[in-house]
PDB file of C-alpha atoms in Angstrom:
ATOM      1  CA  MET A  31      32.660 -73.644  -2.197  1.00 48.00           C
ATOM      2  CA  ASN A  32      34.499 -72.556   0.924  1.00 50.00           C
ATOM      3  CA  PHE A  33      32.975 -70.787   3.909  1.00 41.00           C
ATOM      4  CA  ARG A  34      34.376 -67.334   2.989  1.00 42.00           C
ATOM      5  CA  ILE A  35      32.835 -67.342  -0.510  1.00 42.00           C
ATOM      6  CA  SER A  36      29.495 -68.575   0.849  1.00 45.00           C
ATOM      7  CA  ALA A  37      29.469 -65.778   3.394  1.00 42.00           C
ATOM      8  CA  LEU A  38      30.148 -63.162   0.692  1.00 39.00           C
ATOM      9  CA  LEU A  39      27.322 -64.474  -1.495  1.00 43.00           C
ATOM     10  CA  ILE A  40      24.864 -64.441   1.404  1.00 42.00           C
ATOM     11  CA  THR A  41      25.929 -60.891   2.330  1.00 45.00           C
ATOM     12  CA  GLY A  42      25.367 -59.740  -1.264  1.00 48.00           C
ATOM     13  CA  VAL A  43      21.885 -61.246  -1.386  1.00 44.00           C
ATOM     14  CA  LEU A  44      20.914 -59.658   1.920  1.00 43.00           C
ATOM     15  CA  PHE A  45      22.199 -56.237   0.747  1.00 44.00           C
ATOM     16  CA  THR A  46      20.189 -56.478  -2.480  1.00 46.00           C
ATOM     17  CA  LEU A  47      17.028 -57.400  -0.580  1.00 45.00           C
ATOM     18  CA  SER A  48      17.532 -54.557   1.875  1.00 49.00           C
ATOM     19  CA  PHE A  49      18.448 -51.929  -0.740  1.00 46.00           C
ATOM     20  CA  PRO A  50      16.770 -52.869  -4.036  1.00 52.00           C
ATOM     21  CA  ILE A  51      18.110 -51.193  -7.162  1.00 49.00           C
ATOM     22  CA  PHE A  52      15.403 -49.501  -9.238  1.00 49.00           C
ATOM     23  CA  SER A  53      16.083 -49.040 -12.908  1.00 53.00           C
ATOM     24  CA  GLU A  54      12.780 -47.426 -13.841  1.00 63.00           C
ATOM     25  CA  ALA A  55      12.401 -43.627 -13.847  1.00 65.00           C
ATOM     26  CA  ARG A  56      10.823 -42.079 -10.787  1.00 70.00           C
ATOM     27  CA  VAL A  57       8.688 -38.949 -10.552  1.00 72.00           C
ATOM     28  CA  GLY A  58      10.845 -35.983  -9.631  1.00 70.00           C
ATOM     29  CA  ALA A  59      11.036 -32.256 -10.158  1.00 61.00           C
ATOM     30  CA  THR A  60      13.624 -29.798 -11.409  1.00 63.00           C
ATOM     31  CA  LEU A  61      14.315 -26.623  -9.474  1.00 62.00           C
ATOM     32  CA  GLU A  62      12.431 -24.716 -12.180  1.00 59.00           C
ATOM     33  CA  GLN A  63       9.344 -26.885 -11.601  1.00 62.00           C
ATOM     34  CA  LEU A  64       9.582 -26.496  -7.842  1.00 63.00           C
ATOM     35  CA  THR A  65       9.569 -22.707  -8.103  1.00 64.00           C
ATOM     36  CA  HIS A  66       6.233 -22.815  -9.955  1.00 61.00           C
ATOM     37  CA  GLN A  67       4.308 -24.437  -7.122  1.00 66.00           C
ATOM     38  CA  ALA A  68       3.048 -21.213  -5.547  1.00 68.00           C
ATOM     39  CA  ALA A  69      -0.268 -19.920  -6.902  1.00 78.00           C
ATOM     40  CA  ILE A  70       0.961 -16.488  -7.952  1.00 92.00           C
ATOM     41  CA  HIS A  71       0.823 -14.575 -11.236  1.00 94.00           C
ATOM     42  CA  TRP A  72       3.651 -16.216 -13.160  1.00 96.00           C
ATOM     43  CA  VAL A  73       4.581 -14.806 -16.568  1.00 97.00           C
ATOM     44  CA  SER A  74       7.174 -15.978 -19.060  1.00 97.00           C
ATOM     45  CA  VAL A  75       9.384 -13.768 -21.202  1.00 98.00           C
ATOM     46  CA  GLN A  76       7.438 -15.016 -24.220  1.00 98.00           C
ATOM     47  CA  GLN A  77       4.142 -13.922 -22.661  1.00 98.00           C
ATOM     48  CA  LEU A  78       5.572 -10.497 -21.887  1.00 98.00           C
ATOM     49  CA  GLU A  79       6.786 -10.165 -25.472  1.00 98.00           C
ATOM     50  CA  THR A  80       3.405 -11.208 -26.858  1.00 98.00           C
ATOM     51  CA  ALA A  81       1.714  -8.555 -24.715  1.00 97.00           C
ATOM     52  CA  LEU A  82       3.996  -5.909 -26.264  1.00 96.00           C
ATOM     53  CA  ALA A  83       3.296  -6.937 -29.858  1.00 94.00           C
ATOM     54  CA  ASP A  84       0.677  -4.252 -30.541  1.00 94.00           C
ATOM     55  CA  LYS A  85       2.286  -1.533 -28.411  1.00 96.00           C
ATOM     56  CA  LYS A  86       4.686   1.210 -29.425  1.00 98.00           C
ATOM     57  CA  PRO A  87       8.277   1.177 -28.141  1.00 97.00           C
ATOM     58  CA  ALA A  88       8.499   2.584 -24.633  1.00 97.00           C
ATOM     59  CA  ASN A  89      10.947   3.236 -21.809  1.00 98.00           C
ATOM     60  CA  VAL A  90      11.571   0.317 -19.467  1.00 98.00           C
ATOM     61  CA  GLY A  91      13.753   0.104 -16.387  1.00 98.00           C
ATOM     62  CA  PHE A  92      15.722  -2.496 -14.486  1.00 99.00           C
ATOM     63  CA  ASP A  93      17.092  -2.731 -11.006  1.00 99.00           C
ATOM     64  CA  ILE A  94      20.588  -4.252 -11.099  1.00 99.00           C
ATOM     65  CA  ASP A  95      21.621  -6.200  -7.989  1.00 98.00           C
ATOM     66  CA  ASP A  96      19.849  -9.595  -7.868  1.00 98.00           C
ATOM     67  CA  THR A  97      17.690  -8.534 -10.837  1.00 99.00           C
ATOM     68  CA  LEU A  98      20.255  -8.465 -13.643  1.00 99.00           C
ATOM     69  CA  LEU A  99      23.397  -9.424 -11.757  1.00 99.00           C
ATOM     70  CA  TYR A 100      24.011 -12.037  -9.105  1.00 98.00           C
ATOM     71  CA  SER A 101      26.290  -9.585  -7.320  1.00 98.00           C
ATOM     72  CA  SER A 102      26.565 -11.313  -3.943  1.00 98.00           C
ATOM     73  CA  PRO A 103      30.240 -12.222  -4.634  1.00 98.00           C
ATOM     74  CA  ALA A 104      31.077  -8.496  -4.783  1.00 98.00           C
ATOM     75  CA  PHE A 105      29.032  -7.709  -1.685  1.00 98.00           C
ATOM     76  CA  PHE A 106      30.510 -10.683   0.174  1.00 98.00           C
ATOM     77  CA  TYR A 107      34.011  -9.442  -0.590  1.00 98.00           C
ATOM     78  CA  GLY A 108      33.074  -5.953   0.591  1.00 98.00           C
ATOM     79  CA  LYS A 109      31.713  -7.295   3.853  1.00 98.00           C
ATOM     80  CA  SER A 110      34.867  -9.355   4.402  1.00 98.00           C
ATOM     81  CA  LYS A 111      37.028  -6.300   3.754  1.00 98.00           C
ATOM     82  CA  PHE A 112      35.165  -3.610   5.679  1.00 98.00           C
ATOM     83  CA  SER A 113      33.091  -5.324   8.405  1.00 98.00           C
ATOM     84  CA  PRO A 114      33.534  -9.111   8.634  1.00 98.00           C
ATOM     85  CA  ASP A 115      31.408  -9.411  11.770  1.00 97.00           C
ATOM     86  CA  SER A 116      28.565  -7.030  10.927  1.00 97.00           C
ATOM     87  CA  MET A 117      26.574  -5.377   8.157  1.00 97.00           C
ATOM     88  CA  ASN A 118      28.162  -1.982   8.835  1.00 98.00           C
ATOM     89  CA  PHE A 119      29.950  -2.111   5.480  1.00 98.00           C
ATOM     90  CA  LEU A 120      26.650  -1.005   3.914  1.00 97.00           C
ATOM     91  CA  LYS A 121      27.054   2.334   5.750  1.00 96.00           C
ATOM     92  CA  ASN A 122      30.642   2.782   4.610  1.00 97.00           C
ATOM     93  CA  LYS A 123      31.186   5.168   1.684  1.00 95.00           C
ATOM     94  CA  MET A 124      34.487   3.487   0.875  1.00 96.00           C
ATOM     95  CA  PHE A 125      32.630   0.234   0.227  1.00 97.00           C
ATOM     96  CA  TRP A 126      30.156   1.838  -2.173  1.00 97.00           C
ATOM     97  CA  ASN A 127      32.950   3.749  -3.931  1.00 96.00           C
ATOM     98  CA  GLU A 128      35.040   0.637  -4.514  1.00 96.00           C
ATOM     99  CA  LEU A 129      32.056  -1.555  -5.412  1.00 97.00           C
ATOM    100  CA  SER A 130      31.142   0.487  -8.475  1.00 97.00           C
ATOM    101  CA  SER A 131      34.527   1.822  -9.567  1.00 96.00           C
ATOM    102  CA  LYS A 132      37.166  -0.840  -8.836  1.00 96.00           C
ATOM    103  CA  GLY A 133      35.940  -3.638 -11.071  1.00 96.00           C
ATOM    104  CA  TRP A 134      34.308  -5.683  -8.325  1.00 97.00           C
ATOM    105  CA  ASP A 135      31.367  -6.445 -10.591  1.00 97.00           C
ATOM    106  CA  GLU A 136      33.703  -8.429 -12.801  1.00 97.00           C
ATOM    107  CA  PHE A 137      32.916 -11.139 -10.240  1.00 97.00           C
ATOM    108  CA  SER A 138      29.157 -10.594 -10.438  1.00 98.00           C
ATOM    109  CA  VAL A 139      27.328 -13.158 -12.561  1.00 98.00           C
ATOM    110  CA  PRO A 140      24.923 -11.877 -15.258  1.00 98.00           C
ATOM    111  CA  LYS A 141      21.578 -13.653 -14.980  1.00 99.00           C
ATOM    112  CA  GLN A 142      20.274 -15.519 -18.014  1.00 98.00           C
ATOM    113  CA  SER A 143      16.764 -14.252 -17.306  1.00 98.00           C
ATOM    114  CA  GLY A 144      18.132 -10.710 -17.425  1.00 98.00           C
ATOM    115  CA  ARG A 145      19.659 -11.365 -20.823  1.00 98.00           C
ATOM    116  CA  GLU A 146      16.374 -12.729 -22.139  1.00 99.00           C
ATOM    117  CA  LEU A 147      14.376  -9.764 -20.835  1.00 99.00           C
ATOM    118  CA  ILE A 148      16.797  -7.193 -22.239  1.00 99.00           C
ATOM    119  CA  GLU A 149      16.983  -8.933 -25.623  1.00 98.00           C
ATOM    120  CA  MET A 150      13.193  -9.035 -25.756  1.00 98.00           C
ATOM    121  CA  HIS A 151      12.853  -5.308 -25.062  1.00 98.00           C
ATOM    122  CA  LEU A 152      15.600  -4.446 -27.553  1.00 98.00           C
ATOM    123  CA  ARG A 153      13.748  -6.422 -30.232  1.00 97.00           C
ATOM    124  CA  HIS A 154      10.668  -4.359 -29.450  1.00 98.00           C
ATOM    125  CA  GLY A 155      12.660  -1.147 -29.843  1.00 97.00           C
ATOM    126  CA  ASP A 156      12.324  -0.070 -26.220  1.00 97.00           C
ATOM    127  CA  ASN A 157      14.722   2.281 -24.446  1.00 97.00           C
ATOM    128  CA  ILE A 158      16.290   0.611 -21.418  1.00 98.00           C
ATOM    129  CA  TYR A 159      17.281   2.336 -18.184  1.00 98.00           C
ATOM    130  CA  PHE A 160      19.201   0.903 -15.254  1.00 99.00           C
ATOM    131  CA  ILE A 161      18.380   2.240 -11.806  1.00 99.00           C
ATOM    132  CA  THR A 162      20.316   0.854  -8.868  1.00 98.00           C
ATOM    133  CA  GLY A 163      19.875   1.375  -5.151  1.00 98.00           C
ATOM    134  CA  ARG A 164      23.622   1.848  -4.812  1.00 98.00           C
ATOM    135  CA  PRO A 165      24.980   5.303  -3.940  1.00 97.00           C
ATOM    136  CA  ALA A 166      27.089   6.811  -6.719  1.00 96.00           C
ATOM    137  CA  PRO A 167      30.854   6.407  -6.264  1.00 95.00           C
ATOM    138  CA  GLU A 168      32.519   9.635  -5.163  1.00 92.00           C
ATOM    139  CA  GLY A 169      35.706  10.906  -6.745  1.00 82.00           C
ATOM    140  CA  ALA A 170      36.000   7.960  -9.102  1.00 78.00           C
ATOM    141  CA  LYS A 171      34.706   6.908 -12.503  1.00 93.00           C
ATOM    142  CA  GLU A 172      31.953   4.327 -12.204  1.00 97.00           C
ATOM    143  CA  ASP A 173      32.466   1.131 -14.189  1.00 97.00           C
ATOM    144  CA  LEU A 174      29.105  -0.571 -13.755  1.00 98.00           C
ATOM    145  CA  THR A 175      27.675   0.890 -16.978  1.00 98.00           C
ATOM    146  CA  GLU A 176      30.494  -0.606 -19.035  1.00 97.00           C
ATOM    147  CA  ILE A 177      30.098  -4.000 -17.354  1.00 98.00           C
ATOM    148  CA  ILE A 178      26.334  -4.008 -17.923  1.00 98.00           C
ATOM    149  CA  GLN A 179      26.789  -3.113 -21.593  1.00 97.00           C
ATOM    150  CA  ARG A 180      29.322  -5.885 -22.124  1.00 97.00           C
ATOM    151  CA  ASP A 181      27.570  -8.612 -20.130  1.00 98.00           C
ATOM    152  CA  PHE A 182      24.187  -7.990 -21.765  1.00 98.00           C
ATOM    153  CA  SER A 183      25.416  -7.088 -25.282  1.00 96.00           C
ATOM    154  CA  ILE A 184      23.663  -3.719 -25.384  1.00 97.00           C
ATOM    155  CA  PRO A 185      24.323  -1.619 -28.523  1.00 95.00           C
ATOM    156  CA  VAL A 186      26.057   1.689 -27.779  1.00 92.00           C
ATOM    157  CA  GLU A 187      23.212   3.677 -29.313  1.00 91.00           C
ATOM    158  CA  LYS A 188      20.771   1.969 -26.939  1.00 92.00           C
ATOM    159  CA  LEU A 189      22.901   2.348 -23.813  1.00 94.00           C
ATOM    160  CA  ASN A 190      21.855   4.643 -20.983  1.00 97.00           C
ATOM    161  CA  LYS A 191      24.298   5.177 -18.125  1.00 97.00           C
ATOM    162  CA  VAL A 192      23.470   3.519 -14.834  1.00 98.00           C
ATOM    163  CA  ILE A 193      21.457   5.763 -12.529  1.00 98.00           C
ATOM    164  CA  TYR A 194      22.618   5.596  -8.899  1.00 98.00           C
ATOM    165  CA  ALA A 195      19.497   6.327  -6.876  1.00 98.00           C
ATOM    166  CA  GLY A 196      21.007   5.634  -3.453  1.00 96.00           C
ATOM    167  CA  THR A 197      19.662   3.779  -0.464  1.00 94.00           C
ATOM    168  CA  SER A 198      17.017   6.177   0.842  1.00 94.00           C
ATOM    169  CA  ARG A 199      13.343   5.220   0.991  1.00 94.00           C
ATOM    170  CA  ASN A 200      11.469   5.618  -2.331  1.00 96.00           C
ATOM    171  CA  ALA A 201      14.783   6.539  -3.951  1.00 97.00           C
ATOM    172  CA  LYS A 202      13.901   5.192  -7.392  1.00 99.00           C
ATOM    173  CA  VAL A 203      10.516   6.903  -7.720  1.00 99.00           C
ATOM    174  CA  ARG A 204      11.825  10.218  -9.089  1.00 98.00           C
ATOM    175  CA  TYR A 205      14.068   8.524 -11.659  1.00 99.00           C
ATOM    176  CA  ILE A 206      11.336   6.207 -12.902  1.00 99.00           C
ATOM    177  CA  ARG A 207       9.019   9.185 -13.256  1.00 99.00           C
ATOM    178  CA  LYS A 208      11.666  11.520 -14.737  1.00 98.00           C
ATOM    179  CA  ASN A 209      12.549   9.044 -17.489  1.00 98.00           C
ATOM    180  CA  HIS A 210       8.910   8.211 -18.278  1.00 98.00           C
ATOM    181  CA  ILE A 211       9.479   4.538 -17.547  1.00 99.00           C
ATOM    182  CA  THR A 212       6.338   2.467 -18.024  1.00 98.00           C
ATOM    183  CA  VAL A 213       7.614  -0.932 -16.828  1.00 99.00           C
ATOM    184  CA  PHE A 214      10.193  -1.535 -14.113  1.00 99.00           C
ATOM    185  CA  TYR A 215      11.726  -4.899 -13.206  1.00 99.00           C
ATOM    186  CA  GLY A 216      13.094  -5.623  -9.754  1.00 99.00           C
ATOM    187  CA  ASP A 217      13.580  -8.311  -7.132  1.00 98.00           C
ATOM    188  CA  SER A 218      12.597  -6.391  -3.997  1.00 98.00           C
ATOM    189  CA  ASP A 219       9.287  -5.113  -2.671  1.00 98.00           C
ATOM    190  CA  SER A 220      10.624  -1.555  -2.861  1.00 98.00           C
ATOM    191  CA  ASP A 221      11.201  -1.968  -6.612  1.00 98.00           C
ATOM    192  CA  ILE A 222       7.565  -2.902  -7.151  1.00 99.00           C
ATOM    193  CA  LEU A 223       6.246  -0.195  -4.832  1.00 98.00           C
ATOM    194  CA  ASP A 224       8.513   2.533  -6.238  1.00 99.00           C
ATOM    195  CA  ALA A 225       7.376   1.654  -9.757  1.00 99.00           C
ATOM    196  CA  ARG A 226       3.740   1.977  -8.749  1.00 99.00           C
ATOM    197  CA  LYS A 227       4.306   5.277  -6.960  1.00 99.00           C
ATOM    198  CA  ALA A 228       5.882   6.586 -10.164  1.00 99.00           C
ATOM    199  CA  GLY A 229       2.932   5.416 -12.270  1.00 98.00           C
ATOM    200  CA  ALA A 230       4.748   2.433 -13.818  1.00 99.00           C
ATOM    201  CA  THR A 231       4.060  -1.295 -13.751  1.00 99.00           C
ATOM    202  CA  GLY A 232       6.356  -3.198 -11.422  1.00 99.00           C
ATOM    203  CA  ILE A 233       7.278  -6.739 -12.477  1.00 99.00           C
ATOM    204  CA  ARG A 234       9.042  -9.064 -10.063  1.00 99.00           C
ATOM    205  CA  VAL A 235      12.263 -10.888 -10.906  1.00 99.00           C
ATOM    206  CA  LEU A 236      13.192 -13.724  -8.551  1.00 98.00           C
ATOM    207  CA  ARG A 237      16.175 -13.137  -6.302  1.00 98.00           C
ATOM    208  CA  PRO A 238      18.908 -15.788  -6.754  1.00 97.00           C
ATOM    209  CA  LEU A 239      18.701 -18.527  -4.143  1.00 94.00           C
ATOM    210  CA  LEU A 240      22.329 -17.986  -3.105  1.00 95.00           C
ATOM    211  CA  SER A 241      21.916 -14.239  -2.649  1.00 97.00           C
ATOM    212  CA  THR A 242      23.367 -12.787   0.539  1.00 96.00           C
ATOM    213  CA  ASN A 243      20.611 -10.159   0.471  1.00 95.00           C
ATOM    214  CA  THR A 244      18.283 -11.511   3.140  1.00 94.00           C
ATOM    215  CA  PRO A 245      15.557 -11.852   4.256  1.00 95.00           C
ATOM    216  CA  PHE A 246      14.031 -12.873   0.936  1.00 96.00           C
ATOM    217  CA  PRO A 247      10.898 -11.085  -0.304  1.00 96.00           C
ATOM    218  CA  VAL A 248       7.562 -12.873  -0.577  1.00 96.00           C
ATOM    219  CA  ASN A 249       7.198 -12.968  -4.351  1.00 97.00           C
ATOM    220  CA  GLY A 250       3.722 -12.187  -5.637  1.00 96.00           C
ATOM    221  CA  SER A 251       2.540 -10.841  -2.284  1.00 96.00           C
ATOM    222  CA  LEU A 252       1.841  -7.434  -3.825  1.00 97.00           C
ATOM    223  CA  GLY A 253      -0.260  -8.919  -6.625  1.00 97.00           C
ATOM    224  CA  GLU A 254       2.481  -8.239  -9.155  1.00 98.00           C
ATOM    225  CA  GLU A 255       3.479 -10.379 -12.109  1.00 98.00           C
ATOM    226  CA  VAL A 256       6.483 -12.614 -11.404  1.00 98.00           C
ATOM    227  CA  VAL A 257       8.853 -13.676 -14.181  1.00 98.00           C
ATOM    228  CA  ALA A 258       9.111 -17.470 -14.227  1.00 96.00           C
ATOM    229  CA  ASN A 259      12.564 -19.048 -13.873  1.00 95.00           C
ATOM    230  CA  SER A 260      14.151 -15.663 -13.230  1.00 97.00           C
ATOM    231  CA  GLN A 261      16.165 -16.772 -10.205  1.00 96.00           C
ATOM    232  CA  TYR A 262      19.130 -17.457 -12.474  1.00 94.00           C
TER     233      TYR A 262
END
């Protein structure tokens, strides 16, 4: 055996001793498991459905951005187009008009948790309303209703047009109350608080981890139920 081969063998042994290869499984955690660590009132879609079993069909409501749709791609594009160096695009009517009438939500990703919640309420016979904090587009036909219907497979006879509540404080309260909504799902504190002010139950949906809507809310801090695994 020559010197070069001996040196390679010794190097291999030293590497193995320094960095042992483990074949046995190690204790780990999925992202779903990690999100359950906080001691808050977690509920699953199945638990929510079980709780509805002996109740009559009712009116339920959903926020849209970060609740049903991961819409950060559309908002990111709007920021890049109207105010790359600031958040001023959120004060620009042209942004809001184009967001909800130019097909930008074709790039928004429907959340699986949203699908499961909507399917569950449709099975129960509930009427579903969509109330967004976006201002209504001016001088253009909104296309968000059509996208929501398609992405979440909502029957035409069960479809209610998206309600554009706008960005003002407590904006959703009047629409939740007007439509006799008993349960409202949302990702932000204002969704939970607006639901309560309107006499409805607010249930938290987790904001997607990649959302550009920051800072993130403290889920469960209002004592509300939080839907497990609803970040995606």
